[in-house]
Coordinates of C-alpha atoms and ligand atoms in Angstrom, one line a residue:
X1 CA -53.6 -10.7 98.4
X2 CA -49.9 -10.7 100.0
X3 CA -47.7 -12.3 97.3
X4 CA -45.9 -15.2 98.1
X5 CA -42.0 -15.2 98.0
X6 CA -40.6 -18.1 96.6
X7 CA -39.3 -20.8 97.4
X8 CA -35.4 -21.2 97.2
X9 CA -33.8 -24.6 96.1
X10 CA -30.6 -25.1 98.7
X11 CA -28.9 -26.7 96.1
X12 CA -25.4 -27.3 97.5
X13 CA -25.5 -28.3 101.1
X14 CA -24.0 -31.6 100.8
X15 CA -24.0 -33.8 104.4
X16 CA -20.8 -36.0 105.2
X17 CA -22.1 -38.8 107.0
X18 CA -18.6 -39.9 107.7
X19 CA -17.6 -36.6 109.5
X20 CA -17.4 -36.3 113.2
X21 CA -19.3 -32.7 112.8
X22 CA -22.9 -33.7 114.1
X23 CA -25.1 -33.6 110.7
X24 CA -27.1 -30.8 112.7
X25 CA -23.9 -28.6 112.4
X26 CA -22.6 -28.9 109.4
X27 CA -26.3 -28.2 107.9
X28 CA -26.6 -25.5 110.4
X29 CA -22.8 -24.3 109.3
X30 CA -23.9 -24.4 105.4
X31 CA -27.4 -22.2 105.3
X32 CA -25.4 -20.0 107.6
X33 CA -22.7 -19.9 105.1
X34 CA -25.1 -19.6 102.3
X35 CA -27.0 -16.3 104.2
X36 CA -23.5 -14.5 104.9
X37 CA -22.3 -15.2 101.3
X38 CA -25.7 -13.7 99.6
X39 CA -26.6 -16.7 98.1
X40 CA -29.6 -16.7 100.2
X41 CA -31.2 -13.4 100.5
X42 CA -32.8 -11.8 103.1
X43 CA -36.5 -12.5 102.9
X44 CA -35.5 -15.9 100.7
X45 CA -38.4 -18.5 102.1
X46 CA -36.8 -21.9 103.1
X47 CA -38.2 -25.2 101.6
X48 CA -40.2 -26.9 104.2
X49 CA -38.3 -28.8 107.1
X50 CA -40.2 -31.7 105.9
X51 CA -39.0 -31.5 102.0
X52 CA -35.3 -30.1 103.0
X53 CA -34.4 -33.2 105.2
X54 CA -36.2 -35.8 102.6
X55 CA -33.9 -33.9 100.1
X56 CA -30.8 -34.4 102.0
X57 CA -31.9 -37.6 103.0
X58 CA -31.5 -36.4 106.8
X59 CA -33.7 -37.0 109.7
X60 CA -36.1 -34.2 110.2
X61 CA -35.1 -33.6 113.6
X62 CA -31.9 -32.4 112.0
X63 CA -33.2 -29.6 110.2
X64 CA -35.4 -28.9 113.4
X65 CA -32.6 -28.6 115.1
X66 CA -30.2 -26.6 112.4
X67 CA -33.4 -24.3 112.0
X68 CA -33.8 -23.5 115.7
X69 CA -30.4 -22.6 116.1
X70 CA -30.3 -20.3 113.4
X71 CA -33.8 -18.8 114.1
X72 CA -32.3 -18.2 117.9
X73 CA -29.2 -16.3 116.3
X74 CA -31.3 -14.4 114.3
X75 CA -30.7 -15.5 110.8
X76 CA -33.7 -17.1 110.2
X77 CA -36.9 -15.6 111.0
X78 CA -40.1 -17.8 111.3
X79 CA -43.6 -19.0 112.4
X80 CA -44.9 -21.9 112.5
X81 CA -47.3 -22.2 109.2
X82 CA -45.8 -19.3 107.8
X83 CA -42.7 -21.0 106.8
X84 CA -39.2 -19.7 107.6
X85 CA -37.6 -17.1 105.8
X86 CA -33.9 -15.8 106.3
X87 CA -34.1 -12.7 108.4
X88 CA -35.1 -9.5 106.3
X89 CA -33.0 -7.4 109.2
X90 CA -29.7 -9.2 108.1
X91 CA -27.6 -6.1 106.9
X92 CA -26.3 -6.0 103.5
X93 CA -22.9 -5.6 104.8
X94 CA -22.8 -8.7 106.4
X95 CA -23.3 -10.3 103.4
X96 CA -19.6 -10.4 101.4
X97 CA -19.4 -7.4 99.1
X98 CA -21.6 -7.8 96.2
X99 CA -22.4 -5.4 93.7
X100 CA -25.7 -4.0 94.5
X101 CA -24.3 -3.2 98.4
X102 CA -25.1 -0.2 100.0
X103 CA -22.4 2.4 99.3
X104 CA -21.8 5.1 102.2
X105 CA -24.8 7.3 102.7
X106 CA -26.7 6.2 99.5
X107 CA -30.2 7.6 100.3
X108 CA -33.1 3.9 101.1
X109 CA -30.4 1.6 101.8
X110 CA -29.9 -0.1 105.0
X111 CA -26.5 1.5 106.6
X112 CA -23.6 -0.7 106.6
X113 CA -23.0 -2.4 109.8
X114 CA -20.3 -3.9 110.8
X115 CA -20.2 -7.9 111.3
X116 CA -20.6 -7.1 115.1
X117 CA -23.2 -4.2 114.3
X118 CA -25.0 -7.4 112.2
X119 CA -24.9 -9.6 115.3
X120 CA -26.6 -7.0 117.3
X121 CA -29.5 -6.8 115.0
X122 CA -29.9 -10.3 114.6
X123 CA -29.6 -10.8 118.2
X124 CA -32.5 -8.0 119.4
X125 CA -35.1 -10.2 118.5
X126 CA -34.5 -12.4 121.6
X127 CA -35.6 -9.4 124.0
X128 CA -38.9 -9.0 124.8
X129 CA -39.8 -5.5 124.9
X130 CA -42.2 -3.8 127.4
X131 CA -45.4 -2.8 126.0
X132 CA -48.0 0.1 127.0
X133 CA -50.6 -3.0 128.3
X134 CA -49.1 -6.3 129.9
X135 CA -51.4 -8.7 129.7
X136 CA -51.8 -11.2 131.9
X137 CA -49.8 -13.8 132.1
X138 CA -46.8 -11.5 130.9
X139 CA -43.6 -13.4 132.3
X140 CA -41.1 -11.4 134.1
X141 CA -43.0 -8.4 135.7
X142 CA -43.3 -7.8 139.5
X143 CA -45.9 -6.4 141.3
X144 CA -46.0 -3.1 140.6
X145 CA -49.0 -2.5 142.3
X146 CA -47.2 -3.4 146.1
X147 CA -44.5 -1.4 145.1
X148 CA -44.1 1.6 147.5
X149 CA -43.8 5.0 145.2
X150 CA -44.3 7.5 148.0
X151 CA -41.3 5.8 149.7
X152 CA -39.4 5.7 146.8
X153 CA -39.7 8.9 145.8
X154 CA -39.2 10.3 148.8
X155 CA -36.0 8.9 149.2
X156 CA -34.8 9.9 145.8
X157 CA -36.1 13.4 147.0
X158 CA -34.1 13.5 149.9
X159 CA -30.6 12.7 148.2
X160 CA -31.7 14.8 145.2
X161 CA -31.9 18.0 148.0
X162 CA -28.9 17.2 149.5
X163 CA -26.7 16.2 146.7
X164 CA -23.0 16.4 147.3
X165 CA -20.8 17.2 144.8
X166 CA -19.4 14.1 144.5
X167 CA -22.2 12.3 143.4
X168 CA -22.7 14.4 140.6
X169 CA -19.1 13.9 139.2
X170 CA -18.1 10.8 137.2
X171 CA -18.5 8.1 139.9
X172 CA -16.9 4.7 140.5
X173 CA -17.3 2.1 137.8
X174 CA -17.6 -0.5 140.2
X175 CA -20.9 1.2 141.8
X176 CA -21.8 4.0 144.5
X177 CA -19.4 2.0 147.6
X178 CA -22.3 1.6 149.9
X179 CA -24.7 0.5 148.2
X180 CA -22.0 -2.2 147.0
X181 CA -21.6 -3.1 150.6
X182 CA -25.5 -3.5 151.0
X183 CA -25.7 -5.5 148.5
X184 CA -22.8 -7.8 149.5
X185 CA -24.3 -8.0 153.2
X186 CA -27.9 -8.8 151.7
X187 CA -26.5 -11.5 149.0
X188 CA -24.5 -13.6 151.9
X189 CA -27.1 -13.2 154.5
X190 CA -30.3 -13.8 152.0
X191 CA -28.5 -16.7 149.4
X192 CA -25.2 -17.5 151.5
X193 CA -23.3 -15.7 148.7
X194 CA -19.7 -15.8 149.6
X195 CA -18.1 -12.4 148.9
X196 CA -16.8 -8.7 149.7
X197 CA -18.3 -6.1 148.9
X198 CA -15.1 -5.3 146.7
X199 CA -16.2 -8.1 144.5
X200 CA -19.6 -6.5 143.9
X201 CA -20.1 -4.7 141.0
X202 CA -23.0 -3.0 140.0
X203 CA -25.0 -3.2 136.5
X204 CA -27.7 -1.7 134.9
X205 CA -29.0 -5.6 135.1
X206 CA -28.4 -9.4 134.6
X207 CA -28.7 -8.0 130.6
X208 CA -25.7 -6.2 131.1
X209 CA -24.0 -8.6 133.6
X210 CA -24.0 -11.5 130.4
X211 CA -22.9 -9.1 128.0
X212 CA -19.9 -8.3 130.2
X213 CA -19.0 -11.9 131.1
X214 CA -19.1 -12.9 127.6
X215 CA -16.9 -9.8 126.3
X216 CA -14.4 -10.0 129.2
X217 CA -13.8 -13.8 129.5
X218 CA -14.8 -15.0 126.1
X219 CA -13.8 -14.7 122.6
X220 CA -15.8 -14.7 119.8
X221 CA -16.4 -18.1 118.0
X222 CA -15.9 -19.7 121.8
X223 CA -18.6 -21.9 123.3
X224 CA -21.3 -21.1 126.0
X225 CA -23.6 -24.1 127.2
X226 CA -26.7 -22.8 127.6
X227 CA -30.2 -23.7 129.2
X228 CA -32.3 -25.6 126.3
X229 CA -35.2 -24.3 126.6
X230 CA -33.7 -21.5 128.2
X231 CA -33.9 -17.9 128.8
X232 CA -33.3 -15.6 125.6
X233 CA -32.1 -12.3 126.9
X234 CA -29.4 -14.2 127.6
X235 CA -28.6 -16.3 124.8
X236 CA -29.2 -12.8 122.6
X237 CA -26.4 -11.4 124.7
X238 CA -24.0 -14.1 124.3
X239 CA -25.2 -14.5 120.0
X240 CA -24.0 -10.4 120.5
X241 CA -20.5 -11.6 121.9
X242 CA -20.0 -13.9 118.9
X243 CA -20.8 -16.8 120.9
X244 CA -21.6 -20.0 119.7
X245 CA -24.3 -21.4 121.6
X246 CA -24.4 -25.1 122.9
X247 CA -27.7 -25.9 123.9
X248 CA -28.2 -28.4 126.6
X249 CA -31.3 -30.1 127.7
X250 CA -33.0 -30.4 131.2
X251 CA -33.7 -33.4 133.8
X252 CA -35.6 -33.6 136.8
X253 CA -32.7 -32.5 138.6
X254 CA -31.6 -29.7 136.4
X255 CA -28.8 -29.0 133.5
X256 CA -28.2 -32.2 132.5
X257 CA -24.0 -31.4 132.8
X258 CA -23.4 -35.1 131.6
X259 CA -25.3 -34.1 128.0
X260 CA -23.2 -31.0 128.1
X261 CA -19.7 -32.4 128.3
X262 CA -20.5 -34.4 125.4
X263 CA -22.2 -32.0 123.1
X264 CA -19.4 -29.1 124.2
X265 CA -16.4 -30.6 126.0
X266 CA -14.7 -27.0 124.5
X267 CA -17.2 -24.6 126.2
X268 CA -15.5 -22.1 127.9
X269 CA -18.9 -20.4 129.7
X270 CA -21.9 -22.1 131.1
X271 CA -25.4 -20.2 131.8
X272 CA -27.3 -21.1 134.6
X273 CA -30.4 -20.3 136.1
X274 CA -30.0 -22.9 139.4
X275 CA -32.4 -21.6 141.8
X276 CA -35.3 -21.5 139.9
X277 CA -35.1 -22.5 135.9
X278 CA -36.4 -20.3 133.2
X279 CA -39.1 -20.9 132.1
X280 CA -39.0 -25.1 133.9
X281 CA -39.1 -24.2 136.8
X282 CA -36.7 -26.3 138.2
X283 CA -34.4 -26.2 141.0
X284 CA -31.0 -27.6 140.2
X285 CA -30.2 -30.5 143.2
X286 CA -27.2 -30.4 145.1
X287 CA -26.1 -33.4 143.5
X288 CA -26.1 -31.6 140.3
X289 CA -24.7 -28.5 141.6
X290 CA -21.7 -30.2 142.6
X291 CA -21.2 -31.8 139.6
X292 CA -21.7 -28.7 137.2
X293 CA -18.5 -27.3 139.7
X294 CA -16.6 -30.0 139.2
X295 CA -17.4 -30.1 135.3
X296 CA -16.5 -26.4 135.3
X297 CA -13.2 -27.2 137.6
X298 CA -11.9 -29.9 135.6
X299 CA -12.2 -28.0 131.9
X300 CA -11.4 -24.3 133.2
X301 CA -15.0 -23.2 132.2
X302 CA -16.3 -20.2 133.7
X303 CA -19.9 -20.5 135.1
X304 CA -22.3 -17.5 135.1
X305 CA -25.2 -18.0 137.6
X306 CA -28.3 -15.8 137.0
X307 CA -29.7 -15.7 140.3
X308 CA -32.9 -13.7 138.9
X309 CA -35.9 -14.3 141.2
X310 CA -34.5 -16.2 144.0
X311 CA -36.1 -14.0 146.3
X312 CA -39.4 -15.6 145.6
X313 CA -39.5 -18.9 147.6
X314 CA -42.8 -19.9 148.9
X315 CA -42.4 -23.5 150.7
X316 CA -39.3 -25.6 151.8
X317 CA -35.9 -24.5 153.0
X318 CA -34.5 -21.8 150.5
X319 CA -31.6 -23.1 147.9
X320 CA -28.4 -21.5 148.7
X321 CA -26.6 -19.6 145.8
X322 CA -24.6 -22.5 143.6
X323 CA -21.5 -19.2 144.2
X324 CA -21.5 -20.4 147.5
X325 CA -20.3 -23.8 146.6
X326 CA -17.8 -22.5 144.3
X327 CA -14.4 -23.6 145.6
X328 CA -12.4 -23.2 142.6
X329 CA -13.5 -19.4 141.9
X330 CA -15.3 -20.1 138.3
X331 CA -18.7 -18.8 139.2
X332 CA -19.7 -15.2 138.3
X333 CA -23.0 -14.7 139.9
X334 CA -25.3 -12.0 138.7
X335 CA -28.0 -10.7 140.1
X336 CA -31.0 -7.8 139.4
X337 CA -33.0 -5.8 141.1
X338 CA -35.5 -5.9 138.1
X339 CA -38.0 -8.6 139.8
X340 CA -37.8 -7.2 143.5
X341 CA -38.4 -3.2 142.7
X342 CA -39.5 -2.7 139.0
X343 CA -37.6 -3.7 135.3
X344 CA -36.9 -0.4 134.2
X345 CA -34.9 1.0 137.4
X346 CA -31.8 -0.9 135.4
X347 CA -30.2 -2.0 138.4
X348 CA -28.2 -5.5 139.2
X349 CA -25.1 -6.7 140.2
X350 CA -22.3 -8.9 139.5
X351 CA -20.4 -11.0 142.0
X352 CA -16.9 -12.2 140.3
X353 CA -13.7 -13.8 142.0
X354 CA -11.3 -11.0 142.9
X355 CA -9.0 -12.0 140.6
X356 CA -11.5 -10.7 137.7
X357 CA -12.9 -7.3 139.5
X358 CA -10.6 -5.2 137.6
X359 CA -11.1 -6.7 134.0
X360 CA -14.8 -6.4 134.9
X361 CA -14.8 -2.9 136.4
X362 CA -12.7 -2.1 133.0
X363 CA -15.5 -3.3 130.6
X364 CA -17.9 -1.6 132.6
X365 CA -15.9 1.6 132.9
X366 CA -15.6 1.7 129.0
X367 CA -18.8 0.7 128.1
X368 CA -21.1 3.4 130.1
X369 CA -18.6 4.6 132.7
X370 CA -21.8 3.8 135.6
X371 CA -25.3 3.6 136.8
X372 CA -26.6 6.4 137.7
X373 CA -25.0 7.5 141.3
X374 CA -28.2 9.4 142.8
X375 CA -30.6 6.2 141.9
X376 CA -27.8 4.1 143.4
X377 CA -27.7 6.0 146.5
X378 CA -31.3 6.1 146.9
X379 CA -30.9 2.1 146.5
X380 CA -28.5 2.2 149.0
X381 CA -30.9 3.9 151.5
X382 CA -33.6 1.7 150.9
X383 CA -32.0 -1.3 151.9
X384 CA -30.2 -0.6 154.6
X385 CA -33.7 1.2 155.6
X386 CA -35.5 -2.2 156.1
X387 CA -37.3 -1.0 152.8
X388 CA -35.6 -3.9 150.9
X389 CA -36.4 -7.2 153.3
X390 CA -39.9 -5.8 154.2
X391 CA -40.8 -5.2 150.3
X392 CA -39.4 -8.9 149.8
X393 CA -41.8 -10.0 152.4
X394 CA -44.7 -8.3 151.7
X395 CA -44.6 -9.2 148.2
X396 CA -43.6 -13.0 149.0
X397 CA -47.1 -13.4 150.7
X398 CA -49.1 -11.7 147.4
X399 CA -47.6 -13.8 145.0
X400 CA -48.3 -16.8 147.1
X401 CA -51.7 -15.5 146.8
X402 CA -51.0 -14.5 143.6
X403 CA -49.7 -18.2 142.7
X404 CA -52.7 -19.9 144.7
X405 CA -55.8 -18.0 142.6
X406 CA -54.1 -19.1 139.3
X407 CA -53.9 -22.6 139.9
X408 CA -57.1 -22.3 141.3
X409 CA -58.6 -20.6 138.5
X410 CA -57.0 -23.0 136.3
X411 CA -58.5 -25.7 137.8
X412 CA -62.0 -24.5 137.9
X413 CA -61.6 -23.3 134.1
X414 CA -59.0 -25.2 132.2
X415 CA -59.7 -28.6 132.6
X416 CA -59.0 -30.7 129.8
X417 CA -57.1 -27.9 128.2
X418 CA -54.0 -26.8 130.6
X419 CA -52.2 -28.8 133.6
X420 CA -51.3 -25.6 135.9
X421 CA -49.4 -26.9 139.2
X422 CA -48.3 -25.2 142.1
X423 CA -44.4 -24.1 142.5
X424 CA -42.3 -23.8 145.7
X425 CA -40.9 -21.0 144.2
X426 CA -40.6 -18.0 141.2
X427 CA -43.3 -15.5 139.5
X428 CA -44.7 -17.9 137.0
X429 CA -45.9 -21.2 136.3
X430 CA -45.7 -24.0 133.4
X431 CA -48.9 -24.5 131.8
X432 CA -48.6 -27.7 130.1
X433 CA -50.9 -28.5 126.8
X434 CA -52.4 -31.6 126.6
X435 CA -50.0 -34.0 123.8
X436 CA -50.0 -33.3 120.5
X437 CA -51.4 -29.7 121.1
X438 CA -48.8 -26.8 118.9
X439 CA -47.7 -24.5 121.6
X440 CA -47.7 -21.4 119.5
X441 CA -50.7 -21.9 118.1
X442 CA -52.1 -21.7 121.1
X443 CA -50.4 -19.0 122.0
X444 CA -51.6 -17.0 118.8
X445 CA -55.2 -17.7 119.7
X446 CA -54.5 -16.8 123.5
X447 CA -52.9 -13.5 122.6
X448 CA -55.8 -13.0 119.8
X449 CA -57.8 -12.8 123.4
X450 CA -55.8 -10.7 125.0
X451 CA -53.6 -13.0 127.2
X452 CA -49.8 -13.0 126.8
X453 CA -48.7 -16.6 127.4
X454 CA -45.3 -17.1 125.4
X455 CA -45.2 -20.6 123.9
X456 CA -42.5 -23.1 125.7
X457 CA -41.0 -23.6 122.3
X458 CA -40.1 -20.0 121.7
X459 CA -37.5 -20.9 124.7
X460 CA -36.0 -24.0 122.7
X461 CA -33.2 -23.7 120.6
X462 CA -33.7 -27.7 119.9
X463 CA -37.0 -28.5 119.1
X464 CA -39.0 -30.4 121.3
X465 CA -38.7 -34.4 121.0
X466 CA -41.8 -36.7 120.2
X467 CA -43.8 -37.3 123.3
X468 CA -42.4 -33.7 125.0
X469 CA -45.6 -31.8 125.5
X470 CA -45.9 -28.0 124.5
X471 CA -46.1 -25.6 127.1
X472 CA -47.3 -21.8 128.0
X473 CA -45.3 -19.4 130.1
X474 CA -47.9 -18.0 133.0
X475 CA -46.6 -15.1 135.1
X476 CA -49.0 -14.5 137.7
X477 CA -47.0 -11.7 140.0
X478 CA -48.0 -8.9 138.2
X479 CA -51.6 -9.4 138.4
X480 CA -54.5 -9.0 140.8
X481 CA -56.7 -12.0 141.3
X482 CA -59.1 -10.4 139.0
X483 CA -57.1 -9.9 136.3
X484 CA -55.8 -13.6 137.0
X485 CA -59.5 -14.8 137.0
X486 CA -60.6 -12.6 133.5
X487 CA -57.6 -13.9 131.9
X488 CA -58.1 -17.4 133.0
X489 CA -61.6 -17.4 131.6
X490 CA -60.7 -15.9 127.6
X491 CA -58.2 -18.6 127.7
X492 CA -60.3 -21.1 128.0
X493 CA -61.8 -19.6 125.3
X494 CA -59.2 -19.6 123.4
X495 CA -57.8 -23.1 124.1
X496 CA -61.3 -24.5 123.0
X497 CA -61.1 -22.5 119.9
X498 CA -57.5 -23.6 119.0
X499 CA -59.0 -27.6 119.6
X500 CA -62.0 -27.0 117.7
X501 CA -60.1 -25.5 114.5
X502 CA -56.9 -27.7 114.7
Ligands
PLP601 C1 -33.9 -15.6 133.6 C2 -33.9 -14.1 133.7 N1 -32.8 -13.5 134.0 C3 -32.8 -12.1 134.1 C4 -33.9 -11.4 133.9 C5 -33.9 -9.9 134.1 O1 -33.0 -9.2 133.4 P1 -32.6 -7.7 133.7 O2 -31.9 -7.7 135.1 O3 -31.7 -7.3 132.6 O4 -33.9 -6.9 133.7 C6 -35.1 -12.0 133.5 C7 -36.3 -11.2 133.2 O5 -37.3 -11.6 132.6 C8 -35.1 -13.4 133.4 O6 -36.2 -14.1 133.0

């Protein structure tokens, strides 16, 4: 039988109610404290949320939301049920020298790290990996069945015989020049992006394009608002940086900039996904989009808009880029070619204001010099080849199709036990539990069937307020109408399962 670690009594977190630190805070401030001073061990298991918050005499919502925040940095690791622990990855060295720490290159102990090395393990949990087998409904893959190997491959082929020199010396940090100019014709044609193509700057992806951001215009222990729920690659990049994040809820209209002035007047970075919000759904209103400027304008924040799968609009007039509103040059707009073609090609781009390229072509240049210039070049071709625009078409109508059996399917099968609607736009859909109904546990007894629907609370930092229903992530692009249809039916399964034992 697995033995049970004990419980540890969090003796001295003492809440000032009188303070103007939210209790949150200082609660999240004090276990974080406690972790990096060793009084609480890795592995330590937390008392209940339940039994902490009677203890401190503190909502429970308090020590929801402490919790989330440190289980989205990567200090506390948890699931639902199993109780929360603090993270068993958290080096030693982080921890402030105590005796027992790991001297250099003792045989079975964990290498030092450094505090920033610490981050960056803490942090990796918030990236999903790929795995050998997506199931369906696996958020965040394209198509790569419509993808066109022969053509690609032939034009990698072609530059590969005819290499010049050139491209096989150390190349420009900024990207290969004319595939920077394709990218800059395609961005203010496609998503009325206003830029040149000296202000393009190519990444591996928007991964990279938020680590940048946050080391070139941010300092560690600064503020970034970001999306609550909200996409973690992201937030794991900025948590890298030595960000603090400030989550910030939704409304129907989008980032709800109001909530975020109050919560983070100081932030110096907001995160955005406008055009399509991951995992909502929702598209941020002009309204909105003007007043997130003006927010930004007014406190000298920068904004970095992830423009991820804007490409996949099905019905109404497409949204154009919020950098195209930008009058007062705080938007950095990042984009990836990680939806369109396939994830692991490790291509994006960044757009910044001119005034930044060189600071960004700097980080870029010292962190991995470039992408690779062949693949870039071979990029290059395809768009200005058509390749691009007719790949964005073709796969626009599939994952319309795509989009329609799901919902369809859904309907037919998931009655009762999941509300799938139609979007105007993206590569997945909300599937929204009935009330009351644990997200992740119905995740757990989805996956148990073989269908990989990530729980709308592993997106929160915050946890979900009474009456907010739980959620499951569905990305339907990657899948054929079978697949769609199989998966559709096991859920079921498993949804009635998860009813009949809870
Ligand atoms: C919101 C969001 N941004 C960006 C990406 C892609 O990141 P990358 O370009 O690093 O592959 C994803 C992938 O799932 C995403 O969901």
């Amino acid at each position: 039988m697995a033995k049970r670690r004990a419980v540890v009594t969090i003796g001295t977190l003492g809440l000032e109610r009188a303070s103007s630190v939210p209790l949150y805070r200082q609660l999240y401030d004090g276990l974080r404290e406690a972790i990096l001073s060793g009084r609480l061990r890795p592995g330590a298991r937390l008392p209940s949320t339940r039994m902490l918050a009677s203890d401190l005499e503190t909502s429970r919502n308090t020590v929801l939301t402490a919790f989330g925040q440190l289980l989205a940095e990567g200090y506390l690791e948890g699931r639902v049920g199993a109780g929360t622990t603090v993270a068993g990855t958290l080096p030693e060295t982080l921890l402030r020298a105590r005796p027992e720490a790991a001297g250099p290159g003792r045989p079975g102990r964990r290498p030092r790290l450094s505090r920033r090395g610490a981050l960056l393990v803490g942090a990796r949990a918030a990236l999903s990996r790929g795995a050998a087998t997506a199931h369906p409904f696996r958020p965040g893959l394209p198509g790569l069945d419509a993808f066109p190997f022969d053509l690609w491959t032939r034009l990698l082929a072609r530059r590969w015989r005819r290499v010049p020199r050139q491209l096989l010396d150390y190349g420009d940090a900024a990207g290969y020049a004319p595939l920077r100019e394709a990218i800059a014709a395609y961005l203010g044609e496609a998503r009325a992006v206003s830029c040149e193509a000296s202000q393009v700057i190519v990444v591996t992806g928007a991964q990279q394009a938020v680590d940048l951001a946050a080391r070139v215009l941010l300092d560690p222990g600064d503020t970034a608002w970001v999306e609550d729920p909200g996409y973690q690659g992201a937030r794991g990049a900025l948590v890298a940086a030595g960000i603090r994040l400030a989550p910030v809820p939704l409304d129907g209209e989008g980032l709800d900039v109001r909530r975020g002035g109050r919560v983070a007047p100081d932030a110096r970075l907001i995160y955005v996904t406008p055009s399509h919000q991951y995992p909502l759904g929702v598209t941020m209103t002009l309204q909105r989009r003007l007043a997130l400027l003006e927010w930004a304008n007014a406190s000298g924040a920068w904004v970095l808009e992830d423009d991820y799968d804007s490409e996949y609009r099905y019905a109404g007039r497409p949204l154009a880029a919020l950098q195209g509103l930008d009058a007062g040059g705080r938007v950095i707009y990042a984009g990836t070619f990680s939806k369109v073609l396939f994830p692991a090609l490790r291509l994006g781009y960044l757009v910044v204001p001119p005034e930044l390229v060189d600071a960004f072509v700097a980080a870029r240049a010292l962190t991995d010099r470039h992408s690779p210039s062949v693949t870039q070049a071979a990029l290059a071709d395809f768009i200005e080849g058509g390749h691009f625009a007719r790949h964005v078409r073709r796969t626009r109508a599939l994952y319309a199709e795509r989009q329609a059996t799901l919902v369809r399917a859904a309907g037919r099968m998931l009655g009762g036990l999941l509300e799938v609607a139609p979007a105007e736009a993206g590569m997945h859909l909300m599937g929204w539990l009935p009330a009351g109904v644990d997200d992740r546990a119905a995740a757990r007894a989805a996956l148990a069937r073989d269908v990989d629907t990530p729980p709308l609370s592993s997106f929160r930092i915050r946890p979900a307020r009474g009456g907010e229903r739980g959620g499951l992530v569905l990305g339907y692009a990657a899948y054929t109408p079978r697949e769609i249809d199989d998966a559709c039916s096991r859920l079921a399964l498993a949804l009635k399962g998860a009813r009949q034992s809870g």
